[in-house]
Coordinates of C-alpha atoms in Angstrom, one line a residue:
M1 CA 53.1 114.1 -3.0
S2 CA 50.1 114.5 -5.3
S3 CA 50.5 113.4 -8.8
V4 CA 50.5 116.2 -11.4
N5 CA 47.2 114.8 -12.8
D6 CA 45.2 115.9 -9.8
L7 CA 46.9 119.2 -9.3
R8 CA 45.9 122.7 -10.3
A9 CA 48.3 125.5 -11.1
S10 CA 48.7 127.5 -7.9
A11 CA 50.3 130.7 -6.6
T12 CA 52.5 131.4 -3.5
G13 CA 55.0 134.0 -2.3
L14 CA 58.6 133.6 -1.4
G15 CA 58.3 134.7 2.2
P16 CA 59.6 138.2 2.9
W17 CA 56.7 140.6 3.5
P18 CA 56.5 144.4 4.2
G19 CA 55.6 146.0 7.5
G20 CA 55.8 144.8 11.1
D21 CA 52.3 143.5 11.8
P22 CA 52.2 139.6 11.5
A23 CA 48.4 139.5 12.1
E24 CA 47.7 141.8 9.2
A25 CA 50.3 140.0 7.0
N26 CA 48.7 136.6 7.7
R27 CA 45.2 137.8 7.1
I28 CA 46.2 139.3 3.7
I29 CA 48.2 136.3 2.6
R30 CA 45.6 133.7 3.7
G31 CA 42.8 135.9 2.2
E32 CA 44.5 136.0 -1.2
L33 CA 45.9 132.5 -1.3
G34 CA 42.9 130.2 -0.6
H35 CA 42.6 126.8 -2.2
P36 CA 44.3 125.7 -4.5
H37 CA 46.9 128.3 -3.7
L38 CA 49.6 128.0 -1.0
P39 CA 49.6 130.5 1.9
F40 CA 52.9 131.0 3.7
L41 CA 54.2 132.1 7.1
P42 CA 55.5 135.6 6.3
E43 CA 58.9 136.9 7.2
L44 CA 58.9 140.5 8.4
P45 CA 62.5 141.8 8.2
D46 CA 61.3 145.4 8.8
R47 CA 61.0 144.4 12.5
G48 CA 64.8 144.4 12.7
V49 CA 67.4 142.0 14.2
G50 CA 66.1 138.5 14.6
S51 CA 63.4 138.9 12.0
D52 CA 65.9 138.8 9.1
A53 CA 66.3 135.6 7.1
V54 CA 69.7 134.7 8.7
G55 CA 68.6 135.3 12.3
R56 CA 65.3 133.5 11.8
S57 CA 66.9 130.4 10.3
A58 CA 69.9 130.4 12.7
S59 CA 67.4 130.4 15.6
L60 CA 66.5 126.8 14.6
L61 CA 70.0 125.5 15.1
V62 CA 70.5 122.9 17.8
D63 CA 73.6 123.2 20.1
L64 CA 75.0 126.1 18.1
A65 CA 74.6 129.6 19.7
I66 CA 74.4 132.8 17.7
D67 CA 74.6 136.5 18.4
V68 CA 75.0 139.7 16.4
Q69 CA 78.3 141.4 16.0
P70 CA 79.1 144.5 13.9
H71 CA 79.8 142.4 10.8
G72 CA 76.6 140.3 11.2
W73 CA 75.5 137.1 12.9
R74 CA 78.2 135.1 14.6
L75 CA 78.5 131.6 16.1
V76 CA 79.3 132.1 19.9
D77 CA 79.7 130.0 23.0
R78 CA 76.4 130.9 24.5
P79 CA 73.3 132.5 23.1
G80 CA 72.8 136.2 23.6
K81 CA 69.8 138.6 23.5
D82 CA 69.7 138.7 19.7
A83 CA 69.2 135.0 19.5
Q84 CA 66.4 135.3 22.0
R85 CA 64.8 138.1 20.0
A86 CA 64.9 135.8 16.9
R87 CA 63.3 132.9 18.7
S88 CA 60.7 135.1 20.3
A89 CA 59.7 136.7 17.0
L90 CA 59.3 133.3 15.4
A91 CA 57.3 132.0 18.3
T92 CA 55.1 135.1 18.2
D93 CA 54.5 134.7 14.4
I94 CA 53.5 131.0 14.9
N95 CA 51.1 132.0 17.7
I96 CA 49.5 134.7 15.6
L97 CA 49.2 132.4 12.6
A98 CA 47.3 130.0 14.9
D99 CA 44.9 132.8 15.9
V100 CA 44.3 133.9 12.3
A101 CA 43.9 130.4 10.9
G102 CA 41.7 129.4 13.8
A103 CA 39.3 132.2 13.0
E104 CA 38.8 131.0 9.4
E105 CA 35.6 129.2 8.4
V106 CA 37.6 127.2 5.9
S107 CA 41.3 126.8 6.4
A108 CA 43.8 126.2 3.5
G109 CA 44.9 122.6 3.1
E110 CA 48.6 123.5 3.1
L111 CA 51.0 126.0 4.6
K112 CA 54.5 126.9 3.5
V113 CA 57.4 127.9 5.7
Q114 CA 60.8 129.1 4.5
M115 CA 64.3 128.7 5.9
L116 CA 67.8 129.4 4.7
G117 CA 69.6 126.3 3.4
P118 CA 72.8 125.1 5.0
L119 CA 75.2 126.6 2.5
S120 CA 73.8 130.1 2.4
L121 CA 73.5 129.9 6.2
A122 CA 77.2 129.0 6.5
A123 CA 78.0 131.9 4.1
S124 CA 76.1 134.3 6.3
L125 CA 77.3 133.2 9.8
H126 CA 80.7 134.2 11.1
L127 CA 83.3 132.4 13.3
H128 CA 84.9 133.9 16.4
N129 CA 87.7 135.3 14.2
G130 CA 85.2 137.2 12.0
E131 CA 85.7 134.9 9.0
R132 CA 82.7 133.3 7.4
A133 CA 81.8 129.8 8.7
L134 CA 81.7 128.7 5.0
L135 CA 85.6 128.8 5.2
D136 CA 85.7 125.9 7.6
Y137 CA 84.7 122.4 6.7
G138 CA 83.9 121.5 10.3
A139 CA 81.7 124.5 10.7
R140 CA 79.9 123.8 7.5
R141 CA 79.2 120.3 8.6
D142 CA 78.1 121.4 12.1
I143 CA 75.7 124.0 10.6
A144 CA 74.2 121.4 8.2
E145 CA 73.7 118.8 11.0
S146 CA 72.4 121.4 13.5
L147 CA 69.9 122.8 11.1
A148 CA 68.7 119.3 10.2
A149 CA 68.3 118.5 13.9
G150 CA 66.4 121.6 14.6
V151 CA 63.6 121.4 11.9
A152 CA 61.5 118.8 13.6
D153 CA 60.6 120.8 16.7
H154 CA 60.0 123.9 14.5
L155 CA 57.7 122.0 12.2
R156 CA 55.8 120.5 15.1
R157 CA 55.0 124.0 16.4
V158 CA 53.9 125.1 12.9
S159 CA 51.7 122.1 12.4
A160 CA 50.1 122.7 15.8
A161 CA 49.1 126.2 14.6
V162 CA 47.3 124.9 11.5
P163 CA 46.0 121.5 12.5
G164 CA 45.5 119.2 9.5
A165 CA 47.3 121.3 7.0
G166 CA 50.1 119.8 5.0
I167 CA 53.4 121.6 5.6
V168 CA 55.5 122.6 2.6
V169 CA 59.1 123.8 3.1
Q170 CA 61.0 126.2 0.8
V171 CA 64.7 125.9 1.4
D172 CA 66.3 129.2 0.3
E173 CA 69.9 129.1 -1.1
P174 CA 70.3 132.7 -2.4
D175 CA 74.2 132.4 -2.3
I176 CA 74.6 129.0 -3.9
A177 CA 76.1 130.2 -7.2
S178 CA 78.8 132.2 -5.3
V179 CA 79.4 129.3 -2.9
M180 CA 80.0 126.9 -5.7
A181 CA 81.9 129.3 -7.9
G182 CA 84.2 130.4 -5.1
T183 CA 83.4 134.1 -5.4
I184 CA 82.3 134.9 -1.8
P185 CA 84.9 137.4 -0.3
T186 CA 86.9 136.7 2.8
A187 CA 86.5 139.0 5.8
S188 CA 89.3 141.2 4.6
G189 CA 87.8 141.4 1.1
Y190 CA 91.2 140.8 -0.5
R191 CA 90.6 137.2 -1.4
T192 CA 87.6 134.9 -2.0
L193 CA 86.6 131.7 -0.2
R194 CA 87.4 128.4 -1.9
S195 CA 84.5 126.9 -3.9
I196 CA 82.6 124.2 -2.2
P197 CA 82.5 120.9 -4.0
G198 CA 79.2 119.9 -5.6
E199 CA 79.2 116.6 -3.8
E200 CA 79.3 118.3 -0.4
V201 CA 76.5 120.7 -1.4
T202 CA 74.3 117.7 -2.5
A203 CA 75.1 115.8 0.7
A204 CA 74.2 118.9 2.9
W205 CA 70.9 119.3 1.1
R206 CA 70.1 115.6 1.3
L207 CA 70.7 115.7 5.1
L208 CA 68.2 118.5 5.5
I209 CA 65.6 117.1 3.0
D210 CA 65.7 113.7 4.8
A211 CA 65.1 115.4 8.1
L212 CA 62.2 117.4 6.7
K213 CA 60.6 114.3 5.2
A214 CA 61.1 112.5 8.5
A215 CA 59.2 115.4 10.2
G216 CA 56.2 114.8 7.9
V217 CA 56.7 117.6 5.4
V218 CA 54.5 117.0 2.3
E219 CA 56.7 118.9 -0.2
T220 CA 60.2 120.3 -0.1
V221 CA 61.6 122.7 -2.8
L222 CA 64.9 124.4 -3.0
S223 CA 64.8 128.0 -4.1
V224 CA 67.8 129.4 -5.9
P225 CA 68.6 132.4 -8.2
E226 CA 68.5 131.7 -11.9
V227 CA 72.2 132.4 -12.4
E228 CA 74.0 129.0 -12.5
A229 CA 71.0 127.4 -10.9
P230 CA 72.2 123.8 -10.0
I231 CA 68.9 122.2 -10.9
E232 CA 70.3 118.7 -11.4
R233 CA 72.0 118.8 -8.0
I234 CA 68.8 120.0 -6.3
L235 CA 66.8 117.0 -7.6
A236 CA 69.7 114.6 -6.9
A237 CA 69.5 115.6 -3.3
G238 CA 65.9 114.4 -3.1
A239 CA 64.0 117.6 -3.3
D240 CA 60.4 117.4 -4.6
G241 CA 61.1 120.4 -6.9
V242 CA 62.9 123.6 -7.6
S243 CA 61.9 127.3 -7.2
V244 CA 63.7 129.6 -9.6
P245 CA 63.1 133.0 -11.3
L246 CA 62.5 132.6 -15.0
R247 CA 64.0 135.9 -16.2
A248 CA 67.4 134.7 -17.4
L249 CA 67.2 130.9 -17.5
T250 CA 69.4 129.4 -20.2
T251 CA 68.1 126.9 -22.8
R252 CA 70.0 124.2 -20.9
Q253 CA 68.3 125.2 -17.6
W254 CA 64.9 125.0 -19.2
E255 CA 65.8 121.6 -20.5
H256 CA 66.7 120.5 -16.9
L257 CA 63.3 121.9 -15.7
A258 CA 61.5 120.0 -18.5
A259 CA 63.3 116.8 -17.4
A260 CA 62.2 117.5 -13.9
V261 CA 58.5 118.0 -14.9
E262 CA 58.6 114.7 -16.9
D263 CA 60.0 113.0 -13.8
G264 CA 57.0 114.2 -11.8
K265 CA 58.9 117.0 -9.9
R266 CA 57.4 120.4 -9.1
V267 CA 58.5 123.6 -10.7
W268 CA 57.9 126.8 -8.9
A269 CA 58.2 129.5 -11.6
G270 CA 59.3 132.9 -10.5
A271 CA 57.4 134.3 -13.4
L272 CA 56.1 137.7 -12.1
P273 CA 58.9 140.3 -12.2
T274 CA 59.1 142.1 -8.9
Y275 CA 62.6 143.5 -9.1
D276 CA 61.3 147.1 -9.1
S277 CA 58.6 147.7 -6.5
Q278 CA 57.6 150.9 -8.3
A279 CA 57.0 149.3 -11.7
P280 CA 53.5 148.4 -12.8
L281 CA 52.7 144.7 -12.8
P282 CA 52.5 143.1 -16.2
R283 CA 49.2 141.7 -17.5
A284 CA 48.5 138.2 -16.3
S285 CA 48.1 137.0 -19.9
D286 CA 51.7 138.2 -20.7
V287 CA 53.1 136.3 -17.7
V288 CA 51.2 133.2 -18.8
E289 CA 52.7 133.5 -22.3
S290 CA 56.2 134.0 -20.8
I291 CA 55.8 130.5 -19.3
W292 CA 53.8 128.9 -22.1
K293 CA 56.2 129.9 -24.9
P294 CA 59.3 128.0 -23.7
W295 CA 57.1 125.2 -22.3
R296 CA 55.7 124.6 -25.8
Q297 CA 59.2 124.9 -27.4
L298 CA 60.4 122.1 -25.1
G299 CA 57.6 119.9 -26.2
L300 CA 56.0 119.7 -22.8
P301 CA 52.3 119.0 -22.8
A302 CA 49.9 121.8 -21.8
S303 CA 48.4 119.4 -19.2
A304 CA 51.6 119.5 -17.2
L305 CA 51.1 123.2 -16.6
S306 CA 48.7 122.1 -13.8
G307 CA 51.7 121.1 -11.7
L308 CA 53.2 124.6 -11.7
R309 CA 53.3 127.0 -8.8
V310 CA 53.9 130.6 -9.8
T311 CA 55.8 133.0 -7.5
P312 CA 57.1 136.5 -7.7
S313 CA 60.7 136.7 -8.8
T314 CA 61.7 138.2 -5.4
G315 CA 60.5 138.5 -1.9
L316 CA 58.1 141.4 -1.3
A317 CA 59.6 143.1 1.8
G318 CA 60.4 146.2 -0.3
F319 CA 56.8 146.7 -1.4
K320 CA 54.0 148.6 0.3
P321 CA 51.5 146.1 1.9
S322 CA 48.8 147.1 -0.6
A323 CA 51.2 146.5 -3.5
A324 CA 52.3 143.2 -2.0
K325 CA 48.7 142.1 -1.9
D326 CA 48.3 143.1 -5.5
V327 CA 51.2 140.9 -6.4
L328 CA 49.4 137.9 -4.8
T329 CA 46.2 138.7 -6.6
K330 CA 48.0 138.9 -9.9
L331 CA 49.7 135.5 -9.3
T332 CA 46.4 133.9 -8.7
H333 CA 45.2 135.2 -12.0
V334 CA 48.3 133.8 -13.7
A335 CA 47.6 130.4 -12.1
D336 CA 44.1 130.6 -13.4
G337 CA 45.4 131.3 -16.9
L338 CA 47.8 128.3 -16.7
D339 CA 44.9 126.1 -15.6
Q340 CA 42.8 127.2 -18.6
L341 CA 45.7 126.2 -20.9
A342 CA 46.2 122.9 -19.0
Q343 CA 42.6 122.0 -19.5
G344 CA 42.6 122.8 -23.2

């Protein structure tokens, strides 16, 4: 990975994108996020079953079949039509990405893809009895191993679509606080599932991160909510950085981020509030200040701002396409403001 010294602050999105037209989505994203920013392969959940985060990530599993039941995605004996829809949608997206990128005069140097991490995937997939796979140690282990086994083929196809681009992977763990706190409900809703030990979480992440690195990924970050964000565990698992919204980070979490920056890790700052798709976007200068103030208080040098990536605080699937485009434009302005501070 590049050292922070030769980086510029950059912008990217978290993945989910509005609408159902992957060609239009790719053109907008790649048009807004040229160098030094990070374009991404969009997820279009509006298309329905198979284009949701769970179906999309579960379609990467090796030797584990999935299908949709009334309560959600379930592990089954043989893959059904829903699994085929998920694989087909992903293949279509990669083919369209190749067409859009191939028509560009100058292609971006990197591309990001997203996938659910092993713990949130286990929390979202169900066993034959309707219970969450997270309940069963063997199922958790199988999902982690199967996902790690499936990423290489996926990344080969993505790399072929954007020849020469470095592939960055964002591993999403939206349920990690509940997984580790033991607050995810059972199928009946009367009880909660037992908390998963931190050592098992770190081991599952390390398995996936090692597989991603072996597949040639240039950067891997884990994306988590700010509540109880296990920043130290993420870095202990070998991730290159952490992606986290800034809205409610505690002083302790900021200190963990500062230690990560000093250790040469990347911070992806969810600094642009997008919780309300109807609310006007803040001024870029105000977003820059929301990062710079705690940064300065922690004693971090302005020059280290050049290693930051800025993201929205949420995915953008709930926005109109024009508004989602405005979010990306605003993020590039924020990155420019951080660069100006970094250069003094």
